[in-house]
Amino acid sequence: QVRLVESGGGLVQAGGSLRLSCAASGTIRPINAMGWYRQAPGKQRELVAISLNSGTTTYADSVKGRFTISTDKAKNTVDLQMNSLKPEDTAVYYCNAVRLGENHWGKGVLVTVSS
């Protein structure tokens, strides 16, 4: 069982920054990828950014150039630095880990960007 605990959500004005962190624990070897998804009210959950064990990272077009994902394999953490936030970034952000083909999810943290 993989346990994911997120932190760092909150309220920020447009143009501001927030940093989300996620720590994985439990049966975590091997983790093949870690990343972040988000779900806005009335919308489907969508990929924000993901980092593969190979080092490859993928970002949603809507966050490229503004968000940066980083992982620490020794600490089993994944962070998401979010800059130049926009009201449309408002959502619940979920930490995701893929282990042996299975997706594992955190409970989510709310990010609210005011205009």
Short mmCIF file of N, CA and C in Angstrom, two decimals:
data_model
loop_
_atom_site.label_atom_id
_atom_site.label_comp_id
_atom_site.label_asym_id
_atom_site.label_seq_id
_atom_site.Cartn_x
_atom_site.Cartn_y
_atom_site.Cartn_z
N GLN A 1 0.84 -1.19 0.00
CA GLN A 1 0.00 0.00 0.00
C GLN A 1 0.88 1.24 0.00
N VAL A 2 0.54 2.17 -0.91
CA VAL A 2 1.26 3.43 -1.00
C VAL A 2 0.42 4.51 -0.34
N ARG A 3 1.00 5.23 0.57
CA ARG A 3 0.30 6.34 1.22
C ARG A 3 0.94 7.64 0.76
N LEU A 4 0.09 8.56 0.32
CA LEU A 4 0.56 9.85 -0.18
C LEU A 4 -0.07 10.96 0.65
N VAL A 5 0.74 11.85 1.15
CA VAL A 5 0.25 12.96 1.97
C VAL A 5 0.72 14.27 1.36
N GLU A 6 -0.25 15.11 0.99
CA GLU A 6 0.06 16.39 0.37
C GLU A 6 0.05 17.52 1.40
N SER A 7 0.76 18.58 1.07
CA SER A 7 0.73 19.79 1.89
C SER A 7 1.02 20.98 0.99
N GLY A 8 0.64 22.18 1.49
CA GLY A 8 1.03 23.40 0.79
C GLY A 8 -0.07 24.14 0.06
N GLY A 9 -1.28 23.63 0.06
CA GLY A 9 -2.35 24.35 -0.62
C GLY A 9 -2.73 25.61 0.13
N GLY A 10 -3.63 26.40 -0.47
CA GLY A 10 -4.09 27.60 0.20
C GLY A 10 -4.66 28.61 -0.76
N LEU A 11 -4.81 29.82 -0.27
CA LEU A 11 -5.37 30.94 -1.04
C LEU A 11 -4.26 31.89 -1.44
N VAL A 12 -4.24 32.28 -2.70
CA VAL A 12 -3.22 33.19 -3.19
C VAL A 12 -3.84 34.10 -4.24
N GLN A 13 -3.32 35.29 -4.36
CA GLN A 13 -3.79 36.21 -5.39
C GLN A 13 -3.20 35.85 -6.75
N ALA A 14 -3.91 36.22 -7.79
CA ALA A 14 -3.40 36.00 -9.14
C ALA A 14 -2.01 36.62 -9.29
N GLY A 15 -1.13 35.87 -9.93
CA GLY A 15 0.24 36.31 -10.09
C GLY A 15 1.17 35.81 -9.00
N GLY A 16 0.60 35.26 -7.96
CA GLY A 16 1.39 34.77 -6.84
C GLY A 16 1.90 33.37 -7.06
N SER A 17 2.54 32.83 -6.01
CA SER A 17 3.16 31.51 -6.08
C SER A 17 2.75 30.65 -4.90
N LEU A 18 2.75 29.36 -5.13
CA LEU A 18 2.55 28.37 -4.08
C LEU A 18 3.43 27.18 -4.40
N ARG A 19 3.79 26.46 -3.35
CA ARG A 19 4.55 25.22 -3.53
C ARG A 19 3.81 24.08 -2.85
N LEU A 20 3.52 23.05 -3.63
CA LEU A 20 2.88 21.85 -3.08
C LEU A 20 3.93 20.78 -2.86
N SER A 21 3.76 20.03 -1.80
CA SER A 21 4.67 18.93 -1.50
C SER A 21 3.87 17.67 -1.25
N CYS A 22 4.46 16.54 -1.57
CA CYS A 22 3.82 15.25 -1.36
C CYS A 22 4.88 14.25 -0.92
N ALA A 23 4.57 13.53 0.16
CA ALA A 23 5.49 12.52 0.66
C ALA A 23 4.83 11.15 0.55
N ALA A 24 5.58 10.20 0.02
CA ALA A 24 5.10 8.83 -0.13
C ALA A 24 5.68 7.95 0.96
N SER A 25 4.85 7.04 1.46
CA SER A 25 5.31 6.09 2.46
C SER A 25 4.59 4.76 2.25
N GLY A 26 5.00 3.75 3.00
CA GLY A 26 4.40 2.43 2.85
C GLY A 26 5.22 1.57 1.91
N THR A 27 4.53 0.73 1.15
CA THR A 27 5.20 -0.15 0.19
C THR A 27 5.44 0.64 -1.09
N ILE A 28 6.56 1.30 -1.17
CA ILE A 28 6.77 2.26 -2.24
C ILE A 28 7.81 1.82 -3.26
N ARG A 29 8.41 0.67 -3.10
CA ARG A 29 9.40 0.23 -4.09
C ARG A 29 8.81 -0.83 -4.99
N PRO A 30 8.83 -0.73 -6.29
CA PRO A 30 9.36 0.45 -6.98
C PRO A 30 8.23 1.42 -7.36
N ILE A 31 8.50 2.68 -7.23
CA ILE A 31 7.59 3.69 -7.77
C ILE A 31 8.10 4.07 -9.14
N ASN A 32 7.23 4.00 -10.13
CA ASN A 32 7.63 4.24 -11.51
C ASN A 32 7.46 5.70 -11.94
N ALA A 33 6.55 6.38 -11.28
CA ALA A 33 6.32 7.79 -11.62
C ALA A 33 5.61 8.47 -10.46
N MET A 34 5.83 9.76 -10.34
CA MET A 34 5.11 10.58 -9.37
C MET A 34 4.70 11.87 -10.04
N GLY A 35 3.56 12.39 -9.65
CA GLY A 35 3.12 13.61 -10.31
C GLY A 35 1.94 14.25 -9.61
N TRP A 36 1.38 15.21 -10.29
CA TRP A 36 0.26 15.98 -9.76
C TRP A 36 -0.86 16.06 -10.79
N TYR A 37 -2.07 15.91 -10.32
CA TYR A 37 -3.28 16.11 -11.10
C TYR A 37 -4.11 17.16 -10.38
N ARG A 38 -5.10 17.69 -11.08
CA ARG A 38 -6.01 18.62 -10.44
C ARG A 38 -7.42 18.44 -10.96
N GLN A 39 -8.36 18.84 -10.13
CA GLN A 39 -9.76 18.77 -10.51
C GLN A 39 -10.46 20.04 -10.07
N ALA A 40 -10.92 20.80 -11.05
CA ALA A 40 -11.67 22.02 -10.78
C ALA A 40 -13.16 21.67 -10.63
N PRO A 41 -13.93 22.51 -9.97
CA PRO A 41 -15.36 22.23 -9.80
C PRO A 41 -16.05 22.01 -11.14
N GLY A 42 -16.78 20.91 -11.24
CA GLY A 42 -17.52 20.62 -12.45
C GLY A 42 -16.70 20.09 -13.61
N LYS A 43 -15.41 19.84 -13.36
CA LYS A 43 -14.55 19.36 -14.43
C LYS A 43 -13.92 18.02 -14.06
N GLN A 44 -13.38 17.36 -15.08
CA GLN A 44 -12.70 16.09 -14.84
C GLN A 44 -11.30 16.33 -14.29
N ARG A 45 -10.81 15.32 -13.59
CA ARG A 45 -9.43 15.40 -13.12
C ARG A 45 -8.49 15.39 -14.32
N GLU A 46 -7.46 16.26 -14.25
CA GLU A 46 -6.54 16.37 -15.38
C GLU A 46 -5.10 16.36 -14.89
N LEU A 47 -4.24 15.91 -15.76
CA LEU A 47 -2.81 15.89 -15.45
C LEU A 47 -2.28 17.31 -15.41
N VAL A 48 -1.47 17.59 -14.38
CA VAL A 48 -0.76 18.87 -14.31
C VAL A 48 0.70 18.65 -14.70
N ALA A 49 1.35 17.73 -14.03
CA ALA A 49 2.75 17.42 -14.32
C ALA A 49 3.07 16.05 -13.76
N ILE A 50 3.96 15.35 -14.45
CA ILE A 50 4.36 14.03 -13.99
C ILE A 50 5.85 13.84 -14.26
N SER A 51 6.51 13.12 -13.36
CA SER A 51 7.94 12.85 -13.50
C SER A 51 8.14 11.34 -13.48
N LEU A 52 8.73 10.82 -14.54
CA LEU A 52 9.00 9.39 -14.62
C LEU A 52 10.35 9.06 -13.99
N ASN A 53 10.53 7.80 -13.64
CA ASN A 53 11.80 7.38 -13.06
C ASN A 53 12.97 7.62 -14.01
N SER A 54 12.66 7.63 -15.30
CA SER A 54 13.71 7.85 -16.31
C SER A 54 14.22 9.28 -16.28
N GLY A 55 13.48 10.15 -15.61
CA GLY A 55 13.85 11.56 -15.58
C GLY A 55 13.00 12.42 -16.49
N THR A 56 12.22 11.77 -17.33
CA THR A 56 11.32 12.51 -18.23
C THR A 56 10.20 13.17 -17.43
N THR A 57 9.94 14.42 -17.77
CA THR A 57 8.82 15.13 -17.15
C THR A 57 7.86 15.60 -18.23
N THR A 58 6.60 15.63 -17.88
CA THR A 58 5.56 16.08 -18.81
C THR A 58 4.67 17.07 -18.09
N TYR A 59 4.34 18.14 -18.79
CA TYR A 59 3.48 19.17 -18.22
C TYR A 59 2.24 19.37 -19.10
N ALA A 60 1.15 19.73 -18.47
CA ALA A 60 0.00 20.19 -19.24
C ALA A 60 0.36 21.49 -19.94
N ASP A 61 -0.16 21.68 -21.13
CA ASP A 61 0.15 22.90 -21.88
C ASP A 61 -0.20 24.16 -21.08
N SER A 62 -1.26 24.07 -20.30
CA SER A 62 -1.75 25.24 -19.58
C SER A 62 -0.82 25.70 -18.46
N VAL A 63 0.13 24.84 -18.06
CA VAL A 63 1.02 25.22 -16.95
C VAL A 63 2.49 25.32 -17.37
N LYS A 64 2.78 24.98 -18.61
CA LYS A 64 4.17 25.04 -19.07
C LYS A 64 4.74 26.44 -18.90
N GLY A 65 5.95 26.49 -18.36
CA GLY A 65 6.61 27.76 -18.15
C GLY A 65 6.24 28.43 -16.84
N ARG A 66 5.23 27.91 -16.16
CA ARG A 66 4.81 28.49 -14.88
C ARG A 66 5.00 27.52 -13.71
N PHE A 67 4.80 26.24 -13.97
CA PHE A 67 4.90 25.23 -12.91
C PHE A 67 6.16 24.38 -13.14
N THR A 68 6.75 23.94 -12.05
CA THR A 68 7.92 23.07 -12.11
C THR A 68 7.75 21.92 -11.14
N ILE A 69 7.91 20.70 -11.65
CA ILE A 69 7.82 19.51 -10.81
C ILE A 69 9.24 19.06 -10.46
N SER A 70 9.39 18.60 -9.22
CA SER A 70 10.69 18.08 -8.81
C SER A 70 10.48 16.90 -7.87
N THR A 71 11.38 15.94 -7.94
CA THR A 71 11.27 14.76 -7.09
C THR A 71 12.57 14.54 -6.34
N ASP A 72 12.44 13.90 -5.21
CA ASP A 72 13.60 13.50 -4.42
C ASP A 72 13.42 12.00 -4.16
N LYS A 73 14.16 11.19 -4.90
CA LYS A 73 13.98 9.75 -4.80
C LYS A 73 14.41 9.23 -3.44
N ALA A 74 15.39 9.86 -2.84
CA ALA A 74 15.86 9.41 -1.53
C ALA A 74 14.80 9.64 -0.46
N LYS A 75 14.06 10.74 -0.60
CA LYS A 75 13.04 11.08 0.40
C LYS A 75 11.65 10.65 -0.03
N ASN A 76 11.53 10.15 -1.28
CA ASN A 76 10.23 9.75 -1.82
C ASN A 76 9.23 10.88 -1.78
N THR A 77 9.66 12.03 -2.28
CA THR A 77 8.79 13.20 -2.31
C THR A 77 8.69 13.75 -3.73
N VAL A 78 7.60 14.44 -3.97
CA VAL A 78 7.42 15.16 -5.22
C VAL A 78 6.82 16.52 -4.88
N ASP A 79 7.42 17.56 -5.42
CA ASP A 79 6.98 18.92 -5.19
C ASP A 79 6.49 19.54 -6.49
N LEU A 80 5.62 20.53 -6.34
CA LEU A 80 5.15 21.28 -7.49
C LEU A 80 5.25 22.76 -7.16
N GLN A 81 6.19 23.44 -7.80
CA GLN A 81 6.33 24.88 -7.64
C GLN A 81 5.43 25.56 -8.67
N MET A 82 4.51 26.37 -8.18
CA MET A 82 3.54 27.01 -9.06
C MET A 82 3.74 28.52 -8.99
N ASN A 83 4.12 29.10 -10.11
CA ASN A 83 4.33 30.54 -10.21
C ASN A 83 3.32 31.15 -11.17
N SER A 84 3.20 32.47 -11.10
CA SER A 84 2.29 33.21 -11.99
C SER A 84 0.91 32.57 -12.02
N LEU A 85 0.40 32.29 -10.84
CA LEU A 85 -0.88 31.59 -10.74
C LEU A 85 -2.01 32.43 -11.30
N LYS A 86 -2.97 31.73 -11.90
CA LYS A 86 -4.14 32.35 -12.51
C LYS A 86 -5.41 31.83 -11.83
N PRO A 87 -6.48 32.58 -11.89
CA PRO A 87 -7.74 32.08 -11.30
C PRO A 87 -8.15 30.72 -11.84
N GLU A 88 -7.83 30.46 -13.10
CA GLU A 88 -8.19 29.17 -13.69
C GLU A 88 -7.35 28.01 -13.16
N ASP A 89 -6.35 28.29 -12.35
CA ASP A 89 -5.59 27.24 -11.69
C ASP A 89 -6.28 26.75 -10.42
N THR A 90 -7.36 27.42 -10.04
CA THR A 90 -8.09 27.02 -8.85
C THR A 90 -8.63 25.61 -9.01
N ALA A 91 -8.29 24.74 -8.06
CA ALA A 91 -8.69 23.33 -8.14
C ALA A 91 -8.21 22.61 -6.88
N VAL A 92 -8.68 21.39 -6.74
CA VAL A 92 -8.08 20.47 -5.77
C VAL A 92 -6.94 19.76 -6.48
N TYR A 93 -5.77 19.80 -5.90
CA TYR A 93 -4.58 19.18 -6.48
C TYR A 93 -4.29 17.86 -5.77
N TYR A 94 -4.11 16.82 -6.57
CA TYR A 94 -3.90 15.49 -6.05
C TYR A 94 -2.50 14.99 -6.39
N CYS A 95 -1.82 14.46 -5.41
CA CYS A 95 -0.56 13.78 -5.65
C CYS A 95 -0.85 12.39 -6.19
N ASN A 96 -0.03 11.96 -7.14
CA ASN A 96 -0.22 10.66 -7.77
C ASN A 96 1.10 9.91 -7.79
N ALA A 97 1.03 8.61 -7.54
CA ALA A 97 2.20 7.74 -7.69
C ALA A 97 1.76 6.49 -8.45
N VAL A 98 2.61 6.08 -9.36
CA VAL A 98 2.34 4.87 -10.12
C VAL A 98 3.33 3.80 -9.67
N ARG A 99 2.79 2.67 -9.23
CA ARG A 99 3.63 1.57 -8.79
C ARG A 99 3.12 0.29 -9.41
N LEU A 100 3.95 -0.34 -10.19
CA LEU A 100 3.61 -1.61 -10.85
C LEU A 100 2.29 -1.50 -11.61
N GLY A 101 2.13 -0.38 -12.29
CA GLY A 101 0.95 -0.19 -13.12
C GLY A 101 -0.28 0.30 -12.40
N GLU A 102 -0.20 0.44 -11.09
CA GLU A 102 -1.36 0.90 -10.33
C GLU A 102 -1.20 2.36 -9.91
N ASN A 103 -2.29 3.09 -10.01
CA ASN A 103 -2.30 4.49 -9.58
C ASN A 103 -2.67 4.58 -8.10
N HIS A 104 -1.95 5.43 -7.39
CA HIS A 104 -2.25 5.70 -5.99
C HIS A 104 -2.41 7.20 -5.84
N TRP A 105 -3.35 7.59 -4.97
CA TRP A 105 -3.71 9.01 -4.87
C TRP A 105 -3.67 9.50 -3.44
N GLY A 106 -3.29 10.78 -3.30
CA GLY A 106 -3.45 11.45 -2.03
C GLY A 106 -4.87 11.96 -1.90
N LYS A 107 -5.17 12.56 -0.76
CA LYS A 107 -6.53 13.05 -0.51
C LYS A 107 -6.79 14.38 -1.20
N GLY A 108 -5.74 15.07 -1.59
CA GLY A 108 -5.88 16.33 -2.30
C GLY A 108 -5.75 17.55 -1.41
N VAL A 109 -5.27 18.63 -2.00
CA VAL A 109 -5.19 19.92 -1.31
C VAL A 109 -5.83 20.98 -2.20
N LEU A 110 -6.52 21.91 -1.57
CA LEU A 110 -7.22 22.94 -2.32
C LEU A 110 -6.30 24.12 -2.58
N VAL A 111 -6.27 24.53 -3.83
CA VAL A 111 -5.56 25.74 -4.24
C VAL A 111 -6.60 26.70 -4.80
N THR A 112 -6.68 27.88 -4.21
CA THR A 112 -7.63 28.89 -4.66
C THR A 112 -6.86 30.14 -5.07
N VAL A 113 -7.07 30.57 -6.31
CA VAL A 113 -6.40 31.75 -6.83
C VAL A 113 -7.44 32.83 -7.04
N SER A 114 -7.32 33.91 -6.32
CA SER A 114 -8.29 35.01 -6.43
C SER A 114 -7.84 36.02 -7.47
N SER A 115 -8.80 36.63 -8.13
CA SER A 115 -8.48 37.60 -9.18
C SER A 115 -8.36 39.01 -8.62
#
